[in-house]
Amino acid sequence: MQLLTEEQTMVRDMAAGFLEEKAPVSALRALRDEGAALGYDKGLMGEMAGMGWFGMLVGEEAGGVDMGAMAAGLVAEEMGRRLTASPFLSSGVLSAAALCAAGEGDWAAKIASGEAVVAFAADEHGKHEAGPITTRAEASGNGFVLSGAKRFVSDAVGADRVIVPAMTEEGLGLFLVDPSQDGVTTRAFATVDSRNAADLMFEGVQLDGAARIASGEGAEAAMASALRTGRAVAAAELCGVAKEASERTVAYLKERKQFGITIASFQALQHRAADLYTRIQTTEAAVAAALTAIDEGSDEAETLSRVAKAKANKTASLAVREAVQMHGGIGMTDALDIGLFMKKARASIEYLGDSACHADWLLREAGI
Amino acid sequence: MSDLQEFRASTRAWLEENCPQEMRQPMSEADVCWGGRNWVFQSDAQRIWLERMAARGWTVPTWPEAYGGGGLSGDEDRVLREEMRRINARPPLQSFGIWMLGPALLQFGSEEQKRHYLPQIARGEIRWCQGYSEPGAGSDLAGVQTKGVDTGAYFEVTGQKIWTSYADKADWIFCLVRTEPDAPKHKGISFLLFDMESEGVSTKPIKLISGASPFCETFFDGVKVPKEQIVGERGKGWTIAKYLLTHEREMIGSTDSALFRSESVVDAARAAVGLDGEGRLADPLLRAKIGEFLVDEMAFKVELERAKAWSRAGNQIGVESATLKYTGTELNKLRQEINMESGGFDALEWDFADAESNEKASLWLRSKANSIEGGTSEVMLSILSKAVLELG
C-alpha cells in the first residue's frame, strides 16, 4: 500500500537496478573476505555520488540535488536489501544534514560530490543517548582545545573529517575535526556487520575558531536535525533488511521439503511468516510517515522518526531471527547470506538508538 | 475559491446552523443512534439531527443521490468528516445497513433492490443485522448449513445463526443460506434478505463475559422468503459474503473502532500508578511495557492513515484488510491488558449485574472478541499466508 509519486518510484527503481548490479550481498562478502580496512568500495561510492545520492539532503546551491529525506530513505531501503557497504548514512545523511543545518556549504558540497567522507561522532557511551556529552572544547586564543572521547564512530576510518559535538562555555558546539590531526588517537575496529568504526580520543587537540560550525541553540538544532534524519533513513535501511530477509525465507519455505512435502505447507510456519509480514507493513508505513514529516518540516517529525526507528528495530530483529530459524541448519552456515542479514540488523538496531532508547523518549514526552 | 473550499465553507455554515448543540458532545456506546422501526430517540435533538442529515443524504454521504445518499466525492466526504469533527458533531446514524448491506447492494444488488432498500437505510428506517456465523460454521464460514428450500414462490429457510449482532433489535436480516445443497460448499450459498418479523424467526441474546449482550442466537423455522429477496444469483452468495468480510475487517481494524476511543494507556497508568521523583512512572517494568506499546500504537496509527490515503487515491484495500484487522485487534487486546495491569486491585472491583460499573474490566473482557469476530487472528494469518505470501 505504499503511495509513491512517479519521481519516488523512479528513484527507488534506479537505486534497485544499480545496487543489484554493483553492490549485491556478494560484494559485502567479498569486502569482508578481503579484510578491507575501509569496509566499503570507494570507487563505488564515487559512482553513487555521481548519481546524486550523497547530495540528496544538500541544497542545489551547495552542489546537492535537494531531493529530501524520502528519496534518501528509498535508496537506503534498497541498500538494506543488499547489505550495501557505503558511508551513505554516516556521511551522506547525518553529516550532510548537520553541515547544511549549520550553513557549512563547502563541506556539504564535498560530501555531495563524493570528494570527501565526513563521519559523525554521535556517541560517547555504551549505548546511544545513554548519557550526557562530556567531550569539552575549551576556548583558547582564537580557537579551542578539544579533549574527551567519542565511541563507535561509523566510517571514521578513512574519513576526511569528523563532526564532533562538544560542550563549550556557550553550550553545545559542533566541531569539524580532521582525524589525522595531532592529539587525535583512533582505535579502529571492524564490526559484526563487516563495516568499520572507531573510538576517537582527543587530547589537547588544537582547533581554530572556524572549526566550530555551530554553537548553542544552532548546534542543538543542527545535531537534532542530523540525528532525526539519520534515524529515519536508518529505519528505512532496516526495513529493507527485514523485507529481504523475510522474502528470502518465504522463498526457502516453498523450496525446502521435509516429510515428503514443502515446509511451506506447515501452518506453524505459515502463521509466523504472515505475522512477520504484517509487522513489515506497519514498519513500512511508519518509516514513510517519518521521512515525509521530515521533508514537510512537520512538528511530528521528531516523534515519528523515533517511532519509525523503534518499530524498524523490532521488526528487523524478528525478521532475521525468524529467517535463521526457518532456514534451519543451513541458516547457521557462513555460506548462506541470511547470517549476514542478522549481523547487519544487530549493528543497525544499535546505531542511532535501539527500541528501548526511543520508547523511553516517547514515554518522557508523554509525561511518564 | 476552489470548488472544495466552497464546499467546505457551505458545509461549515450548514452544520453550524443545523447541528443541535446536544449533538456536539462526546458520545458513549449508549448515545449511538441506530434507527429502525422501533427506535426510541434519546432526545428531540437526536431525531432532528438524523432527519436533517438524512434529508441531505449525509447519513451516507458518498452513496448516489438516487439511493438516498449525498452523492459526494471522496474529497468532499473527507471535508464533511473534518467539518463534523471540528464541532464534535456526532454521527447522526450508525448501522449495519450503512456499513455492510449498503456497500454490498451497491456492488451486487439489482436496480430495483437499490431503489427499495438503500433509501430506507439512509433515512434510518430499517435496522439490519447480519446472519453469517452458525454453531457449526465459525472460522469455516462457507460451511453454513441453514437451508433455503425452493418451494416455487419462496425459499423456505430453516436453521440457526449465532453471533448475530443486535438480532433482537433489528428489523431485517441479510443472511447466508444454503439453497443449492448438491453444489460444492462455496457454490451452494445464496444471499437472502428478509424481515425479522416473518413467521418462524426467533432470537435469544447471548450474555458475554463482559456482561453485555450485543450478540444473539437466531433461529429460523420454515421462514418464507419471497424469491425476489435474493441479492445476486443463486449459489453466488459467497462472493458477496467475502466482499462484505473484507469490508468488515477494514472497519474493525480502523480508527473509527473502539481502538482509539478508550482511555489512553498513558493517562490510565499515570492515574493508577503515579510518578517517581524524576517524573517517570513509578513502576519501571510496567513503564517499559507501555513504551513498547506506544511504539506499536503510534506506528499502527500511521499505518491506518496510509490505508485511508490509499483508498482515497482510488485503490482497493482488498486482502490487506486482513493485515489491518490482525494488527489492530491484537493491539487493542494488549492495550486492555496493560490498562488492567496498571489498574491493579482497583480494576478488579466490579458488579457483574451492572456491567458499566467497571468500564476498564468490561472493555478488557470485550476486547477478547476483537480477534475472534469478523474472522479470527488465525484466519487472518491464513489468508495472508495464502493470498499474499502464497504459502501452502
Coordinates of C-alpha atoms in Angstrom, one line a residue, chain A:
Chain A
M1 CA 0.0 0.0 0.0
Q2 CA 3.0 2.2 -0.4
L3 CA 1.9 5.5 -2.1
L4 CA 4.8 6.8 -4.1
T5 CA 5.0 9.6 -6.6
E6 CA 6.3 8.9 -10.0
E7 CA 9.6 10.6 -9.1
Q8 CA 9.9 8.5 -5.9
T9 CA 9.2 5.3 -7.8
M10 CA 11.9 6.2 -10.3
V11 CA 14.4 6.9 -7.5
R12 CA 13.7 3.5 -5.9
D13 CA 13.8 1.6 -9.2
M14 CA 17.0 3.2 -10.3
A15 CA 18.6 2.5 -6.9
A16 CA 17.5 -1.1 -7.0
G17 CA 18.8 -1.6 -10.5
F18 CA 22.2 0.0 -9.8
L19 CA 22.7 -1.8 -6.5
E20 CA 21.6 -5.1 -7.8
E21 CA 24.4 -4.9 -10.3
K22 CA 27.1 -3.1 -8.4
A23 CA 26.6 -3.8 -4.7
P24 CA 24.7 -7.1 -4.1
V25 CA 25.2 -9.1 -0.9
S26 CA 28.2 -10.9 -2.6
A27 CA 30.0 -7.5 -2.7
L28 CA 29.8 -7.1 1.0
R29 CA 31.0 -10.7 1.4
A30 CA 34.0 -10.0 -0.8
L31 CA 34.9 -6.9 1.1
R32 CA 34.8 -8.9 4.3
D33 CA 36.9 -11.7 3.0
E34 CA 39.5 -9.3 1.7
G35 CA 39.6 -7.8 5.2
A36 CA 39.4 -4.3 3.6
A37 CA 40.0 -1.8 6.4
L38 CA 37.7 0.7 4.9
G39 CA 34.8 -1.8 4.7
Y40 CA 33.4 -0.2 1.5
D41 CA 34.4 0.4 -2.1
K42 CA 35.5 4.0 -2.6
G43 CA 35.1 3.8 -6.4
L44 CA 31.5 2.6 -6.0
M45 CA 30.9 5.5 -3.5
G46 CA 32.0 7.9 -6.2
E47 CA 29.5 6.4 -8.6
M48 CA 26.8 6.7 -6.1
A49 CA 27.8 10.4 -5.5
G50 CA 27.7 10.8 -9.3
M51 CA 24.0 9.8 -9.2
G52 CA 23.3 12.4 -6.6
W53 CA 22.8 10.1 -3.7
F54 CA 25.3 11.9 -1.4
G55 CA 23.6 15.2 -2.2
M56 CA 20.0 14.2 -1.5
L57 CA 19.9 16.3 1.6
V58 CA 22.1 19.0 0.3
G59 CA 20.7 22.1 -1.3
E60 CA 21.3 22.8 -5.0
E61 CA 23.2 26.0 -4.2
A62 CA 25.7 23.8 -2.4
G63 CA 26.0 21.3 -5.2
G64 CA 23.4 18.8 -4.0
V65 CA 20.2 17.6 -5.6
D66 CA 17.9 18.5 -2.7
M67 CA 15.6 15.6 -3.1
G68 CA 14.9 15.2 0.6
A69 CA 14.7 12.5 3.3
M70 CA 12.0 10.4 1.5
A71 CA 14.3 9.9 -1.5
A72 CA 17.2 9.1 0.8
G73 CA 15.1 6.6 2.6
L74 CA 14.1 4.9 -0.6
V75 CA 17.7 4.5 -1.6
A76 CA 18.6 3.3 1.9
E77 CA 15.9 0.7 1.8
E78 CA 17.4 -0.8 -1.4
M79 CA 20.8 -0.7 0.3
G80 CA 19.3 -2.5 3.3
R81 CA 18.0 -5.2 0.9
R82 CA 21.5 -5.8 -0.4
L83 CA 23.6 -5.0 2.7
T84 CA 25.3 -2.4 0.6
A85 CA 28.5 -1.1 2.3
S86 CA 28.9 2.6 1.9
P87 CA 29.2 5.7 4.0
F88 CA 25.9 6.9 2.7
L89 CA 24.2 7.1 6.1
S90 CA 27.1 8.5 8.1
S91 CA 28.4 11.0 5.6
G92 CA 25.6 11.5 3.0
V93 CA 22.8 11.7 5.5
L94 CA 23.9 12.5 9.1
S95 CA 26.9 14.7 8.4
A96 CA 25.3 16.3 5.3
A97 CA 22.2 17.2 7.3
A98 CA 24.3 18.6 10.1
L99 CA 26.5 20.7 7.8
C100 CA 23.5 22.0 5.9
A101 CA 21.7 22.9 9.1
A102 CA 24.9 24.7 10.2
G103 CA 25.2 26.5 6.9
E104 CA 28.5 24.9 6.0
G105 CA 28.0 24.7 2.3
D106 CA 31.6 23.9 1.4
W107 CA 31.9 20.6 3.2
A108 CA 28.4 19.7 2.3
A109 CA 29.4 20.2 -1.4
K110 CA 32.4 17.9 -0.9
I111 CA 30.2 15.2 0.6
A112 CA 27.7 15.6 -2.3
S113 CA 30.4 15.3 -4.9
G114 CA 31.9 12.3 -3.2
E115 CA 35.2 14.2 -2.8
A116 CA 35.1 13.8 1.0
V117 CA 33.7 11.5 3.6
V118 CA 32.6 13.1 6.8
A119 CA 31.8 10.9 9.8
F120 CA 29.5 12.0 12.6
A121 CA 30.6 11.2 16.2
A122 CA 27.1 10.7 17.7
D123 CA 28.1 8.7 20.8
E124 CA 30.2 8.7 23.9
H125 CA 28.5 5.9 25.9
G126 CA 28.0 2.1 25.5
K127 CA 24.5 2.8 24.1
H128 CA 23.1 5.7 22.0
E129 CA 21.7 8.6 24.1
A130 CA 22.7 6.9 27.3
G131 CA 24.3 9.9 28.9
P132 CA 25.4 13.5 28.6
I133 CA 28.1 14.8 26.2
T134 CA 31.3 15.2 28.3
T135 CA 33.8 15.9 25.5
R136 CA 34.8 19.6 26.0
A137 CA 36.2 22.3 23.8
E138 CA 37.9 25.0 25.9
A139 CA 38.3 28.4 24.4
S140 CA 42.0 29.2 23.8
G141 CA 43.2 32.2 21.8
N142 CA 41.1 32.4 18.6
G143 CA 40.3 28.7 18.8
F144 CA 39.6 25.8 21.0
V145 CA 41.3 22.9 22.7
L146 CA 39.3 19.7 22.4
S147 CA 39.5 16.9 24.9
G148 CA 37.4 13.8 25.5
A149 CA 36.4 10.7 23.7
K150 CA 33.8 9.5 21.2
R151 CA 32.8 5.9 20.8
F152 CA 31.8 3.8 17.9
V153 CA 32.1 6.4 15.1
S154 CA 30.8 4.7 12.0
D155 CA 33.1 5.1 8.9
A156 CA 35.7 7.1 10.9
V157 CA 38.3 5.0 9.2
G158 CA 39.2 6.9 6.0
A159 CA 37.1 9.9 6.9
D160 CA 38.4 13.3 5.9
R161 CA 36.6 15.0 8.7
V162 CA 34.6 14.0 11.8
I163 CA 31.8 16.2 13.2
V164 CA 32.4 16.2 16.9
P165 CA 29.7 17.5 19.3
A166 CA 31.5 19.0 22.4
M167 CA 30.5 21.2 25.3
T168 CA 31.8 24.8 25.4
E169 CA 31.3 27.8 27.6
E170 CA 28.4 28.7 25.4
G171 CA 26.7 25.4 25.5
L172 CA 26.9 22.7 22.8
G173 CA 29.2 23.2 19.9
L174 CA 29.7 21.1 16.7
F175 CA 33.3 20.9 15.6
L176 CA 34.7 19.8 12.3
V177 CA 37.8 17.8 13.2
D178 CA 40.5 16.3 10.9
P179 CA 41.1 12.8 12.5
S180 CA 44.7 12.8 11.3
Q181 CA 45.4 15.9 13.4
D182 CA 47.8 15.8 16.4
G183 CA 46.2 14.8 19.6
V184 CA 43.6 12.6 17.9
T185 CA 44.0 8.9 18.7
T186 CA 42.0 6.5 16.6
R187 CA 41.2 2.9 17.7
A188 CA 39.8 1.4 14.6
F189 CA 38.0 -1.9 14.5
A190 CA 35.7 -4.0 12.3
T191 CA 32.2 -4.5 13.4
V192 CA 29.9 -7.6 13.4
D193 CA 28.4 -6.4 10.1
S194 CA 31.8 -6.2 8.5
R195 CA 31.9 -2.4 8.5
N196 CA 34.4 -0.1 10.0
A197 CA 34.1 2.1 13.1
A198 CA 36.5 3.7 15.6
D199 CA 36.7 5.1 19.0
L200 CA 38.3 8.5 18.9
M201 CA 40.3 10.0 21.8
F202 CA 41.0 13.7 21.9
E203 CA 43.9 15.0 24.0
G204 CA 44.7 18.7 23.8
V205 CA 43.6 18.9 20.1
Q206 CA 44.1 22.5 18.9
L207 CA 41.3 23.7 16.7
D208 CA 40.9 27.1 15.1
G209 CA 37.8 29.2 15.5
A210 CA 36.4 28.2 12.2
A211 CA 36.3 24.5 13.2
R212 CA 33.2 25.3 15.3
I213 CA 30.5 25.1 12.7
A214 CA 27.6 25.6 15.1
S215 CA 27.2 26.7 18.7
G216 CA 24.5 27.0 21.3
E217 CA 20.9 26.6 20.0
G218 CA 22.2 26.4 16.5
A219 CA 24.3 23.4 17.4
E220 CA 21.5 21.7 19.3
A221 CA 19.2 22.2 16.3
A222 CA 21.8 21.0 13.7
M223 CA 22.5 17.9 15.8
A224 CA 18.9 17.2 16.4
S225 CA 18.2 17.6 12.7
A226 CA 21.1 15.2 11.7
L227 CA 20.0 12.6 14.2
R228 CA 16.4 12.8 13.3
T229 CA 17.0 12.4 9.6
G230 CA 19.7 9.8 10.2
R231 CA 17.4 7.7 12.3
A232 CA 14.5 7.9 9.9
V233 CA 16.8 6.9 7.0
A234 CA 18.4 4.2 9.1
A235 CA 14.9 2.9 9.8
A236 CA 14.3 2.7 6.1
E237 CA 17.5 0.7 5.7
L238 CA 16.4 -1.7 8.4
C239 CA 13.0 -2.0 6.7
G240 CA 14.9 -3.1 3.6
V241 CA 16.9 -5.6 5.7
A242 CA 13.6 -7.0 7.2
K243 CA 11.9 -7.3 3.8
E244 CA 14.8 -9.0 2.1
A245 CA 15.3 -11.5 5.0
S246 CA 11.7 -12.3 5.1
E247 CA 11.3 -12.7 1.3
R248 CA 14.3 -15.0 1.1
T249 CA 12.8 -17.0 3.9
V250 CA 9.4 -17.3 2.3
A251 CA 11.1 -18.4 -0.9
Y252 CA 13.0 -21.0 1.1
L253 CA 9.9 -22.4 2.7
K254 CA 8.4 -23.1 -0.7
E255 CA 11.5 -24.9 -1.8
R256 CA 12.6 -27.0 1.2
K257 CA 11.0 -30.4 1.6
Q258 CA 10.7 -32.4 4.7
F259 CA 8.4 -35.4 5.4
G260 CA 7.9 -35.5 1.6
I261 CA 6.2 -32.1 1.4
T262 CA 7.4 -28.5 1.2
I263 CA 7.6 -26.9 4.7
A264 CA 5.5 -24.0 3.3
S265 CA 2.5 -26.3 3.9
F266 CA 3.1 -26.3 7.7
Q267 CA 0.7 -23.9 9.4
A268 CA 3.1 -23.3 12.3
L269 CA 5.5 -21.7 9.8
Q270 CA 2.8 -20.0 7.6
H271 CA 1.4 -18.1 10.5
R272 CA 4.8 -16.9 11.7
A273 CA 5.6 -15.8 8.2
A274 CA 2.3 -14.0 7.9
D275 CA 2.7 -12.3 11.3
L276 CA 6.1 -11.0 10.2
Y277 CA 4.5 -9.8 7.0
T278 CA 2.0 -7.7 9.0
R279 CA 4.8 -6.2 11.1
I280 CA 6.7 -5.2 7.9
Q281 CA 3.6 -3.5 6.6
T282 CA 3.4 -1.4 9.8
T283 CA 7.1 -0.6 9.7
E284 CA 6.9 0.5 6.1
A285 CA 4.1 2.9 6.9
A286 CA 5.9 4.2 10.0
V287 CA 9.1 4.8 8.0
A288 CA 7.3 6.6 5.2
A289 CA 5.4 8.8 7.7
A290 CA 8.7 9.8 9.4
L291 CA 10.5 10.6 6.2
T292 CA 7.5 12.6 4.9
A293 CA 7.2 14.5 8.1
I294 CA 10.9 15.5 7.9
D295 CA 10.5 16.7 4.4
E296 CA 7.4 18.7 5.3
G297 CA 9.1 20.2 8.4
S298 CA 6.2 18.8 10.5
D299 CA 6.1 19.2 14.3
E300 CA 5.6 15.4 14.4
A301 CA 8.9 14.7 12.7
E302 CA 10.9 14.1 15.9
T303 CA 8.3 11.7 17.3
L304 CA 7.7 9.9 14.1
S305 CA 11.4 9.4 13.4
R306 CA 11.7 7.7 16.8
V307 CA 8.6 5.6 16.3
A308 CA 10.0 4.6 12.9
K309 CA 13.4 3.6 14.2
A310 CA 12.0 1.8 17.2
K311 CA 9.5 -0.1 15.1
A312 CA 12.0 -0.9 12.4
N313 CA 14.4 -2.2 15.0
K314 CA 11.8 -4.6 16.4
T315 CA 10.7 -5.8 13.0
A316 CA 14.1 -6.3 11.6
S317 CA 15.2 -8.2 14.7
L318 CA 12.2 -10.5 14.4
A319 CA 12.8 -10.9 10.7
V320 CA 16.4 -12.0 10.9
R321 CA 15.7 -14.3 13.9
E322 CA 12.8 -16.0 12.1
A323 CA 15.0 -16.2 8.9
V324 CA 17.8 -18.1 10.6
Q325 CA 15.4 -20.4 12.5
M326 CA 13.2 -21.2 9.5
H327 CA 16.3 -21.9 7.3
G328 CA 17.3 -24.4 9.9
G329 CA 20.9 -25.8 9.9
I330 CA 21.8 -24.1 6.7
G331 CA 20.8 -20.8 8.2
M332 CA 23.7 -21.2 10.7
T333 CA 26.3 -21.5 7.9
D334 CA 28.5 -18.7 6.7
A335 CA 28.0 -19.8 3.1
L336 CA 24.3 -18.7 3.3
D337 CA 23.7 -14.9 3.2
I338 CA 21.0 -15.0 5.8
G339 CA 23.5 -14.7 8.6
L340 CA 24.9 -11.5 7.1
F341 CA 21.4 -10.0 7.4
M342 CA 21.3 -11.0 11.1
K343 CA 24.6 -9.3 11.7
K344 CA 23.6 -6.2 9.8
A345 CA 20.3 -5.9 11.7
R346 CA 22.1 -6.2 15.0
A347 CA 24.5 -3.4 14.2
S348 CA 21.8 -1.1 12.7
I349 CA 19.5 -1.6 15.6
E350 CA 22.2 -0.3 18.0
Y351 CA 23.1 2.5 15.6
L352 CA 21.2 5.8 16.5
G353 CA 19.2 4.1 19.2
D354 CA 17.6 0.8 20.0
S355 CA 13.9 0.4 20.6
A356 CA 14.2 1.0 24.3
C357 CA 16.1 4.2 23.8
H358 CA 13.3 5.6 21.6
A359 CA 10.5 4.2 23.7
D360 CA 12.0 5.9 26.7
W361 CA 11.9 9.2 24.8
L362 CA 8.3 8.7 23.8
L363 CA 7.4 7.9 27.5
R364 CA 9.2 11.1 28.7
E365 CA 7.4 13.1 26.0
A366 CA 4.1 11.6 27.3
G367 CA 4.9 12.7 30.8
I368 CA 5.5 9.3 32.4

